[in-house]
């Protein structure tokens, strides 16, 4: 939606209203046509929507509860909820969204309130990808339950997570294909599943290209811009410094950009940089940042699609679905300078 908004010269909200045919949005027809034209120009295939949306009262199929651990500290949950809404645009599903904040007592009160609202299904969502110790009430519910961005060891519920190992591998391979062999990575906090998986992917890519792993080229950050700045300064002090840096999120990549520019280094001619997440700021950095999409919208869409499939486990287990983190190629990568 950001790409279409930039092409059409409108806001992301306007794009959402047009593509979702949001009721009551009094947009000029010319604006609608401009958004649709921009989407086609960028190669997006638009869904076939009904000429006139049905009244919500006749289209409602069920009320879906969404429980998420955080809403206020990150936009990721909102993106996933929007994906669920768009996937439901022709069904009339009603969503009741509640934030849990990691408190068991709040969770119990929340599920009781949702049950009183007569929800027909539940989407249980985590912000940080992780293995979940499922609350007891999930197993007691007599309605379908899906997990978004989390999973359980026993796989008792259908779940979806980003394909982080493949994402880390593809990002690193992109740098290798440009001729880089001294590739550093700035990780998130080591205890997080996303950090561990992206690092596994990074190491796999190096091994595939027969590049020895150098622990000196791995610096831990904490996902913040400041940690990306500090980690880059540390990497540049290495005697045989890297020619490329894989920042494991876009915010740390911003700090990386600032550190490199402060030292008079050009991106990508002196050092290439790639990020992860594809936040909106990645498009507006100079140069625009090559990064991988964190597929929260696609995971929200998956949740709705999965709720429409009979809940029949395979040998009492539901396989974990992994959604691709596609690489968005921009202008922050170039071949390394010849020595």
mmCIF file of C-alpha atoms in Angstrom:
data_model
loop_
_atom_site.group_PDB
_atom_site.id
_atom_site.type_symbol
_atom_site.label_atom_id
_atom_site.label_comp_id
_atom_site.label_asym_id
_atom_site.label_seq_id
_atom_site.Cartn_x
_atom_site.Cartn_y
_atom_site.Cartn_z
ATOM 1 C CA UNK A 1 0.000 0.000 0.000
ATOM 2 C CA UNK A 2 2.933 2.339 0.651
ATOM 3 C CA UNK A 3 4.268 1.803 -2.872
ATOM 4 C CA UNK A 4 0.860 2.476 -4.399
ATOM 5 C CA UNK A 5 0.382 5.547 -2.184
ATOM 6 C CA UNK A 6 3.723 7.018 -3.294
ATOM 7 C CA UNK A 7 2.949 6.361 -6.967
ATOM 8 C CA UNK A 8 -0.551 7.843 -6.730
ATOM 9 C CA UNK A 9 0.439 10.776 -4.516
ATOM 10 C CA UNK A 10 -2.044 9.901 -1.766
ATOM 11 C CA UNK A 11 -1.913 8.537 1.785
ATOM 12 C CA UNK A 12 -1.807 4.847 2.729
ATOM 13 C CA UNK A 13 -5.220 5.356 4.347
ATOM 14 C CA UNK A 14 -6.669 6.477 1.026
ATOM 15 C CA UNK A 15 -5.202 3.401 -0.695
ATOM 16 C CA UNK A 16 -6.726 1.187 1.998
ATOM 17 C CA UNK A 17 -10.128 2.843 1.555
ATOM 18 C CA UNK A 18 -10.021 2.374 -2.229
ATOM 19 C CA UNK A 19 -8.776 -1.219 -2.342
ATOM 20 C CA UNK A 20 -10.942 -2.303 0.597
ATOM 21 C CA UNK A 21 -14.015 -0.443 -0.663
ATOM 22 C CA UNK A 22 -14.494 1.009 2.810
ATOM 23 C CA UNK A 23 -18.085 2.044 3.386
ATOM 24 C CA UNK A 24 -18.723 5.728 3.990
ATOM 25 C CA UNK A 25 -15.405 6.982 2.583
ATOM 26 C CA UNK A 26 -16.447 9.892 0.362
ATOM 27 C CA UNK A 27 -13.467 9.810 -1.953
ATOM 28 C CA UNK A 28 -13.594 11.576 -5.319
ATOM 29 C CA UNK A 29 -13.912 9.159 -8.220
ATOM 30 C CA UNK A 30 -10.764 10.666 -9.756
ATOM 31 C CA UNK A 31 -8.806 9.721 -6.637
ATOM 32 C CA UNK A 32 -10.120 6.163 -6.752
ATOM 33 C CA UNK A 33 -9.135 5.858 -10.386
ATOM 34 C CA UNK A 34 -5.661 7.268 -9.696
ATOM 35 C CA UNK A 35 -5.047 4.682 -6.958
ATOM 36 C CA UNK A 36 -6.221 1.794 -9.147
ATOM 37 C CA UNK A 37 -4.111 3.053 -12.075
ATOM 38 C CA UNK A 38 -1.031 3.289 -9.807
ATOM 39 C CA UNK A 39 -1.568 -0.248 -8.532
ATOM 40 C CA UNK A 40 -1.795 -1.613 -12.080
ATOM 41 C CA UNK A 41 1.282 0.373 -13.151
ATOM 42 C CA UNK A 42 3.321 -1.193 -10.327
ATOM 43 C CA UNK A 43 2.251 -4.668 -11.417
ATOM 44 C CA UNK A 44 -0.191 -5.469 -8.625
ATOM 45 C CA UNK A 45 -3.098 -7.748 -9.448
ATOM 46 C CA UNK A 46 -6.241 -6.345 -7.859
ATOM 47 C CA UNK A 47 -9.006 -8.590 -6.534
ATOM 48 C CA UNK A 48 -12.384 -8.630 -8.232
ATOM 49 C CA UNK A 49 -14.725 -6.836 -5.871
ATOM 50 C CA UNK A 50 -18.518 -6.636 -6.040
ATOM 51 C CA UNK A 51 -19.841 -3.573 -7.891
ATOM 52 C CA UNK A 52 -21.692 -2.461 -4.758
ATOM 53 C CA UNK A 53 -20.766 -3.847 -1.338
ATOM 54 C CA UNK A 54 -23.510 -5.769 0.447
ATOM 55 C CA UNK A 55 -24.885 -4.206 3.634
ATOM 56 C CA UNK A 56 -22.894 -5.413 6.611
ATOM 57 C CA UNK A 57 -26.021 -6.760 8.291
ATOM 58 C CA UNK A 58 -26.615 -9.256 5.480
ATOM 59 C CA UNK A 59 -22.966 -10.218 5.019
ATOM 60 C CA UNK A 60 -21.877 -10.929 8.595
ATOM 61 C CA UNK A 61 -20.747 -14.537 8.946
ATOM 62 C CA UNK A 62 -19.120 -14.452 12.381
ATOM 63 C CA UNK A 63 -17.509 -12.373 15.076
ATOM 64 C CA UNK A 64 -13.777 -13.030 15.422
ATOM 65 C CA UNK A 65 -11.848 -12.216 18.573
ATOM 66 C CA UNK A 66 -8.226 -11.058 18.267
ATOM 67 C CA UNK A 67 -5.989 -11.171 21.333
ATOM 68 C CA UNK A 68 -2.566 -9.531 20.924
ATOM 69 C CA UNK A 69 0.149 -8.942 23.505
ATOM 70 C CA UNK A 70 1.011 -5.404 22.324
ATOM 71 C CA UNK A 71 -0.722 -2.817 20.170
ATOM 72 C CA UNK A 72 0.776 0.462 21.322
ATOM 73 C CA UNK A 73 4.516 -0.172 20.976
ATOM 74 C CA UNK A 74 4.659 -1.358 17.369
ATOM 75 C CA UNK A 75 2.588 -1.125 14.182
ATOM 76 C CA UNK A 76 3.100 -4.815 13.338
ATOM 77 C CA UNK A 77 -0.094 -5.991 15.044
ATOM 78 C CA UNK A 78 -2.116 -3.299 13.284
ATOM 79 C CA UNK A 79 -0.707 -4.435 9.921
ATOM 80 C CA UNK A 80 -1.687 -8.055 10.665
ATOM 81 C CA UNK A 81 -5.187 -6.979 11.742
ATOM 82 C CA UNK A 82 -5.522 -4.969 8.534
ATOM 83 C CA UNK A 83 -4.543 -8.075 6.567
ATOM 84 C CA UNK A 84 -7.295 -10.002 8.345
ATOM 85 C CA UNK A 85 -9.780 -7.221 7.624
ATOM 86 C CA UNK A 86 -8.905 -7.106 3.924
ATOM 87 C CA UNK A 87 -9.203 -10.890 3.683
ATOM 88 C CA UNK A 88 -12.679 -10.560 5.236
ATOM 89 C CA UNK A 89 -13.929 -7.630 3.169
ATOM 90 C CA UNK A 90 -16.552 -9.708 1.343
ATOM 91 C CA UNK A 91 -17.645 -11.779 4.346
ATOM 92 C CA UNK A 92 -18.649 -9.033 6.760
ATOM 93 C CA UNK A 93 -16.670 -10.541 9.655
ATOM 94 C CA UNK A 94 -16.669 -8.372 12.760
ATOM 95 C CA UNK A 95 -13.404 -8.126 14.730
ATOM 96 C CA UNK A 96 -13.108 -7.523 18.463
ATOM 97 C CA UNK A 97 -9.487 -6.656 19.303
ATOM 98 C CA UNK A 98 -7.997 -6.737 22.811
ATOM 99 C CA UNK A 99 -4.470 -6.080 24.125
ATOM 100 C CA UNK A 100 -3.212 -8.493 26.796
ATOM 101 C CA UNK A 101 0.151 -6.937 27.771
ATOM 102 C CA UNK A 102 1.481 -10.306 28.931
ATOM 103 C CA UNK A 103 -0.606 -10.420 32.114
ATOM 104 C CA UNK A 104 -2.341 -13.798 32.797
ATOM 105 C CA UNK A 105 -5.114 -12.204 34.840
ATOM 106 C CA UNK A 106 -5.847 -9.708 32.058
ATOM 107 C CA UNK A 107 -5.842 -12.571 29.553
ATOM 108 C CA UNK A 108 -8.430 -14.493 31.580
ATOM 109 C CA UNK A 109 -10.703 -11.467 31.921
ATOM 110 C CA UNK A 110 -10.255 -10.713 28.221
ATOM 111 C CA UNK A 111 -11.244 -14.182 27.020
ATOM 112 C CA UNK A 112 -14.281 -14.147 29.299
ATOM 113 C CA UNK A 113 -15.372 -10.833 27.775
ATOM 114 C CA UNK A 114 -14.863 -12.195 24.252
ATOM 115 C CA UNK A 115 -16.829 -15.345 25.067
ATOM 116 C CA UNK A 116 -19.707 -13.207 26.345
ATOM 117 C CA UNK A 117 -19.583 -11.402 22.996
ATOM 118 C CA UNK A 118 -20.230 -14.801 21.389
ATOM 119 C CA UNK A 119 -17.115 -14.912 19.219
ATOM 120 C CA UNK A 120 -17.033 -17.695 16.623
ATOM 121 C CA UNK A 121 -13.229 -17.916 16.325
ATOM 122 C CA UNK A 122 -10.095 -16.571 18.016
ATOM 123 C CA UNK A 123 -6.843 -15.225 16.572
ATOM 124 C CA UNK A 124 -4.116 -15.211 19.238
ATOM 125 C CA UNK A 125 -1.219 -12.970 18.185
ATOM 126 C CA UNK A 126 2.288 -12.227 19.463
ATOM 127 C CA UNK A 127 4.464 -9.287 18.433
ATOM 128 C CA UNK A 128 7.834 -10.998 18.899
ATOM 129 C CA UNK A 129 7.960 -14.343 17.098
ATOM 130 C CA UNK A 130 8.244 -17.012 19.739
ATOM 131 C CA UNK A 131 7.324 -20.456 20.995
ATOM 132 C CA UNK A 132 4.294 -19.967 23.176
ATOM 133 C CA UNK A 133 3.301 -21.629 26.413
ATOM 134 C CA UNK A 134 -0.368 -21.689 25.516
ATOM 135 C CA UNK A 135 -2.768 -20.389 28.181
ATOM 136 C CA UNK A 136 -5.054 -23.162 29.415
ATOM 137 C CA UNK A 137 -8.155 -21.406 28.130
ATOM 138 C CA UNK A 138 -7.054 -21.852 24.492
ATOM 139 C CA UNK A 139 -7.488 -25.610 24.776
ATOM 140 C CA UNK A 140 -10.831 -25.242 26.540
ATOM 141 C CA UNK A 141 -12.468 -23.105 23.879
ATOM 142 C CA UNK A 142 -15.056 -24.829 21.698
ATOM 143 C CA UNK A 143 -14.284 -22.579 18.723
ATOM 144 C CA UNK A 144 -11.442 -22.539 16.150
ATOM 145 C CA UNK A 145 -8.185 -20.972 17.372
ATOM 146 C CA UNK A 146 -5.234 -19.907 15.215
ATOM 147 C CA UNK A 147 -1.886 -18.537 16.354
ATOM 148 C CA UNK A 148 -0.220 -15.646 14.512
ATOM 149 C CA UNK A 149 3.514 -14.973 14.872
ATOM 150 C CA UNK A 150 3.795 -17.638 17.549
ATOM 151 C CA UNK A 151 3.566 -21.419 17.904
ATOM 152 C CA UNK A 152 3.469 -24.098 20.574
ATOM 153 C CA UNK A 153 5.797 -27.050 21.074
ATOM 154 C CA UNK A 154 2.922 -29.550 20.847
ATOM 155 C CA UNK A 155 1.456 -27.894 17.692
ATOM 156 C CA UNK A 156 -2.103 -28.204 19.011
ATOM 157 C CA UNK A 157 -3.219 -25.141 17.054
ATOM 158 C CA UNK A 158 -2.700 -23.995 13.460
ATOM 159 C CA UNK A 159 0.026 -21.350 13.544
ATOM 160 C CA UNK A 160 1.883 -19.045 11.192
ATOM 161 C CA UNK A 161 5.284 -17.382 11.548
ATOM 162 C CA UNK A 162 7.695 -15.567 9.204
ATOM 163 C CA UNK A 163 10.224 -17.761 7.385
ATOM 164 C CA UNK A 164 13.110 -16.073 9.177
ATOM 165 C CA UNK A 165 15.878 -18.575 8.390
ATOM 166 C CA UNK A 166 15.170 -18.306 4.665
ATOM 167 C CA UNK A 167 14.898 -14.526 5.021
ATOM 168 C CA UNK A 168 18.318 -14.249 6.640
ATOM 169 C CA UNK A 169 19.807 -16.606 4.068
ATOM 170 C CA UNK A 170 18.342 -14.798 1.051
ATOM 171 C CA UNK A 171 19.434 -11.410 2.369
ATOM 172 C CA UNK A 172 23.019 -12.605 2.847
ATOM 173 C CA UNK A 173 23.053 -14.389 -0.527
ATOM 174 C CA UNK A 174 22.056 -11.109 -2.177
ATOM 175 C CA UNK A 175 25.266 -9.553 -0.836
ATOM 176 C CA UNK A 176 27.318 -12.584 -1.836
ATOM 177 C CA UNK A 177 25.951 -12.406 -5.395
ATOM 178 C CA UNK A 178 27.280 -8.851 -5.564
ATOM 179 C CA UNK A 179 30.756 -10.152 -4.754
ATOM 180 C CA UNK A 180 30.945 -9.532 -1.007
ATOM 181 C CA UNK A 181 32.826 -11.985 1.203
ATOM 182 C CA UNK A 182 33.446 -9.841 4.305
ATOM 183 C CA UNK A 183 29.801 -9.579 5.384
ATOM 184 C CA UNK A 184 28.985 -8.408 8.901
ATOM 185 C CA UNK A 185 25.642 -8.678 10.636
ATOM 186 C CA UNK A 186 24.099 -6.614 13.417
ATOM 187 C CA UNK A 187 21.675 -8.869 15.283
ATOM 188 C CA UNK A 188 18.809 -8.246 17.626
ATOM 189 C CA UNK A 189 18.834 -9.473 21.210
ATOM 190 C CA UNK A 190 20.221 -13.011 21.292
ATOM 191 C CA UNK A 191 17.282 -14.539 23.226
ATOM 192 C CA UNK A 192 14.749 -13.720 20.541
ATOM 193 C CA UNK A 193 13.709 -16.365 18.026
ATOM 194 C CA UNK A 194 13.917 -13.933 15.106
ATOM 195 C CA UNK A 195 17.540 -13.127 15.983
ATOM 196 C CA UNK A 196 18.516 -16.777 16.217
ATOM 197 C CA UNK A 197 16.788 -17.750 12.976
ATOM 198 C CA UNK A 198 18.117 -14.825 10.934
ATOM 199 C CA UNK A 199 21.604 -15.644 12.183
ATOM 200 C CA UNK A 200 21.159 -19.291 11.159
ATOM 201 C CA UNK A 201 20.176 -18.083 7.687
ATOM 202 C CA UNK A 202 23.199 -15.774 7.553
ATOM 203 C CA UNK A 203 25.539 -18.632 8.435
ATOM 204 C CA UNK A 204 23.883 -20.966 5.921
ATOM 205 C CA UNK A 205 24.442 -18.475 3.129
ATOM 206 C CA UNK A 206 28.111 -18.118 4.059
ATOM 207 C CA UNK A 207 28.524 -21.892 4.148
ATOM 208 C CA UNK A 208 26.818 -22.259 0.765
ATOM 209 C CA UNK A 209 29.357 -19.834 -0.736
ATOM 210 C CA UNK A 210 32.262 -21.498 1.122
ATOM 211 C CA UNK A 211 32.906 -18.324 3.139
ATOM 212 C CA UNK A 212 34.313 -19.037 6.627
ATOM 213 C CA UNK A 213 32.181 -17.759 9.506
ATOM 214 C CA UNK A 214 33.962 -15.009 11.435
ATOM 215 C CA UNK A 215 32.404 -14.315 14.864
ATOM 216 C CA UNK A 216 34.149 -10.934 14.892
ATOM 217 C CA UNK A 217 31.722 -9.843 12.160
ATOM 218 C CA UNK A 218 28.659 -10.518 14.349
ATOM 219 C CA UNK A 219 27.687 -7.718 16.745
ATOM 220 C CA UNK A 220 24.597 -7.819 18.941
ATOM 221 C CA UNK A 221 22.214 -4.880 18.996
ATOM 222 C CA UNK A 222 18.791 -4.427 20.565
ATOM 223 C CA UNK A 223 16.735 -3.441 17.488
ATOM 224 C CA UNK A 224 17.157 0.287 18.253
ATOM 225 C CA UNK A 225 18.702 2.957 16.025
ATOM 226 C CA UNK A 226 21.338 3.718 18.661
ATOM 227 C CA UNK A 227 22.483 0.111 18.860
ATOM 228 C CA UNK A 228 22.848 0.029 15.066
ATOM 229 C CA UNK A 229 25.016 3.131 15.253
ATOM 230 C CA UNK A 230 27.218 1.714 18.030
ATOM 231 C CA UNK A 231 27.530 -1.700 16.368
ATOM 232 C CA UNK A 232 28.612 -0.125 13.077
ATOM 233 C CA UNK A 233 31.290 1.920 14.835
ATOM 234 C CA UNK A 234 32.568 -1.313 16.401
ATOM 235 C CA UNK A 235 32.630 -3.126 13.062
ATOM 236 C CA UNK A 236 34.579 -0.328 11.411
ATOM 237 C CA UNK A 237 37.336 -0.707 13.996
ATOM 238 C CA UNK A 238 38.110 -4.231 12.770
ATOM 239 C CA UNK A 239 41.430 -4.356 10.946
ATOM 240 C CA UNK A 240 39.950 -6.208 7.969
ATOM 241 C CA UNK A 241 36.640 -4.419 8.098
ATOM 242 C CA UNK A 242 33.515 -5.646 6.293
ATOM 243 C CA UNK A 243 32.499 -4.546 2.813
ATOM 244 C CA UNK A 244 28.807 -5.119 3.581
ATOM 245 C CA UNK A 245 26.583 -5.004 6.654
ATOM 246 C CA UNK A 246 23.366 -6.985 7.140
ATOM 247 C CA UNK A 247 21.358 -5.104 9.760
ATOM 248 C CA UNK A 248 18.684 -7.420 11.111
ATOM 249 C CA UNK A 249 16.101 -4.665 11.223
ATOM 250 C CA UNK A 250 15.579 -1.326 9.497
ATOM 251 C CA UNK A 251 15.851 0.778 12.644
ATOM 252 C CA UNK A 252 19.364 -0.474 13.330
ATOM 253 C CA UNK A 253 20.108 0.139 9.639
ATOM 254 C CA UNK A 254 19.268 3.816 10.181
ATOM 255 C CA UNK A 255 21.921 3.957 12.902
ATOM 256 C CA UNK A 256 24.294 2.115 10.574
ATOM 257 C CA UNK A 257 23.718 4.738 7.858
ATOM 258 C CA UNK A 258 24.437 7.552 10.301
ATOM 259 C CA UNK A 259 27.685 5.986 11.537
ATOM 260 C CA UNK A 260 28.926 5.369 7.996
ATOM 261 C CA UNK A 261 28.067 8.882 6.825
ATOM 262 C CA UNK A 262 29.667 10.401 9.924
ATOM 263 C CA UNK A 263 32.933 8.739 8.902
ATOM 264 C CA UNK A 264 32.613 9.946 5.318
ATOM 265 C CA UNK A 265 31.833 6.510 3.861
ATOM 266 C CA UNK A 266 29.526 6.261 0.869
ATOM 267 C CA UNK A 267 26.649 3.792 0.702
ATOM 268 C CA UNK A 268 26.894 1.572 -1.317
ATOM 269 C CA UNK A 269 30.194 2.452 -3.021
ATOM 270 C CA UNK A 270 32.299 2.079 0.142
ATOM 271 C CA UNK A 271 30.053 -0.256 2.145
ATOM 272 C CA UNK A 272 26.780 -1.950 1.187
ATOM 273 C CA UNK A 273 23.936 -2.130 3.722
ATOM 274 C CA UNK A 274 20.797 -4.265 3.852
ATOM 275 C CA UNK A 275 18.027 -4.172 6.438
ATOM 276 C CA UNK A 276 15.028 -6.253 7.459
ATOM 277 C CA UNK A 277 11.308 -5.482 8.094
ATOM 278 C CA UNK A 278 10.651 -3.085 5.167
ATOM 279 C CA UNK A 279 9.421 -0.252 7.350
ATOM 280 C CA UNK A 280 8.240 2.836 5.491
ATOM 281 C CA UNK A 281 11.431 4.737 6.389
ATOM 282 C CA UNK A 282 13.466 2.274 4.284
ATOM 283 C CA UNK A 283 12.068 3.901 1.125
ATOM 284 C CA UNK A 284 13.120 7.384 2.220
ATOM 285 C CA UNK A 285 16.711 6.789 3.332
ATOM 286 C CA UNK A 286 19.482 7.995 1.045
ATOM 287 C CA UNK A 287 20.077 5.740 -0.754
ATOM 288 C CA UNK A 288 16.813 3.778 -0.376
ATOM 289 C CA UNK A 289 17.449 0.670 1.701
ATOM 290 C CA UNK A 290 17.380 -2.869 0.331
ATOM 291 C CA UNK A 291 15.461 -4.869 2.934
ATOM 292 C CA UNK A 292 13.221 -7.885 3.529
ATOM 293 C CA UNK A 293 9.490 -7.715 4.151
ATOM 294 C CA UNK A 294 8.260 -8.885 7.546
ATOM 295 C CA UNK A 295 4.965 -10.400 6.364
ATOM 296 C CA UNK A 296 2.501 -9.402 9.087
ATOM 297 C CA UNK A 297 -0.184 -8.447 6.565
ATOM 298 C CA UNK A 298 0.155 -11.830 4.834
ATOM 299 C CA UNK A 299 -0.027 -13.604 8.210
ATOM 300 C CA UNK A 300 -3.256 -11.762 9.040
ATOM 301 C CA UNK A 301 -4.698 -12.843 5.691
ATOM 302 C CA UNK A 302 -3.558 -16.421 6.351
ATOM 303 C CA UNK A 303 -5.411 -16.453 9.679
ATOM 304 C CA UNK A 304 -8.723 -15.699 7.980
ATOM 305 C CA UNK A 305 -8.101 -18.214 5.194
ATOM 306 C CA UNK A 306 -7.151 -20.882 7.755
ATOM 307 C CA UNK A 307 -10.323 -20.311 9.752
ATOM 308 C CA UNK A 308 -12.251 -21.289 6.629
ATOM 309 C CA UNK A 309 -10.595 -24.732 6.476
ATOM 310 C CA UNK A 310 -11.805 -27.697 8.586
ATOM 311 C CA UNK A 311 -9.650 -28.070 11.714
ATOM 312 C CA UNK A 312 -8.351 -31.588 11.144
ATOM 313 C CA UNK A 313 -4.851 -32.076 12.634
ATOM 314 C CA UNK A 314 -2.302 -34.439 11.126
ATOM 315 C CA UNK A 315 -1.551 -37.066 13.783
ATOM 316 C CA UNK A 316 -2.903 -34.681 16.453
ATOM 317 C CA UNK A 317 -0.536 -31.920 15.315
ATOM 318 C CA UNK A 318 -0.934 -28.902 13.039
ATOM 319 C CA UNK A 319 2.130 -28.112 10.888
ATOM 320 C CA UNK A 320 3.577 -24.623 11.418
ATOM 321 C CA UNK A 321 3.027 -22.456 8.347
ATOM 322 C CA UNK A 322 5.963 -20.243 7.386
ATOM 323 C CA UNK A 323 5.412 -17.160 5.228
ATOM 324 C CA UNK A 324 8.157 -15.899 2.928
ATOM 325 C CA UNK A 325 10.035 -12.691 3.785
ATOM 326 C CA UNK A 326 10.670 -11.401 0.242
ATOM 327 C CA UNK A 327 13.655 -9.186 -0.468
ATOM 328 C CA UNK A 328 12.887 -5.674 -1.731
ATOM 329 C CA UNK A 329 15.840 -4.551 -3.826
ATOM 330 C CA UNK A 330 16.607 -0.841 -3.771
ATOM 331 C CA UNK A 331 19.905 1.065 -4.053
ATOM 332 C CA UNK A 332 21.970 0.327 -0.939
ATOM 333 C CA UNK A 333 23.979 -2.578 -2.394
ATOM 334 C CA UNK A 334 26.828 -2.509 -4.925
ATOM 335 C CA UNK A 335 29.890 -4.701 -5.595
ATOM 336 C CA UNK A 336 32.803 -4.130 -3.210
ATOM 337 C CA UNK A 337 35.606 -1.807 -4.240
ATOM 338 C CA UNK A 338 38.562 -3.526 -5.864
ATOM 339 C CA UNK A 339 41.611 -3.569 -3.598
#
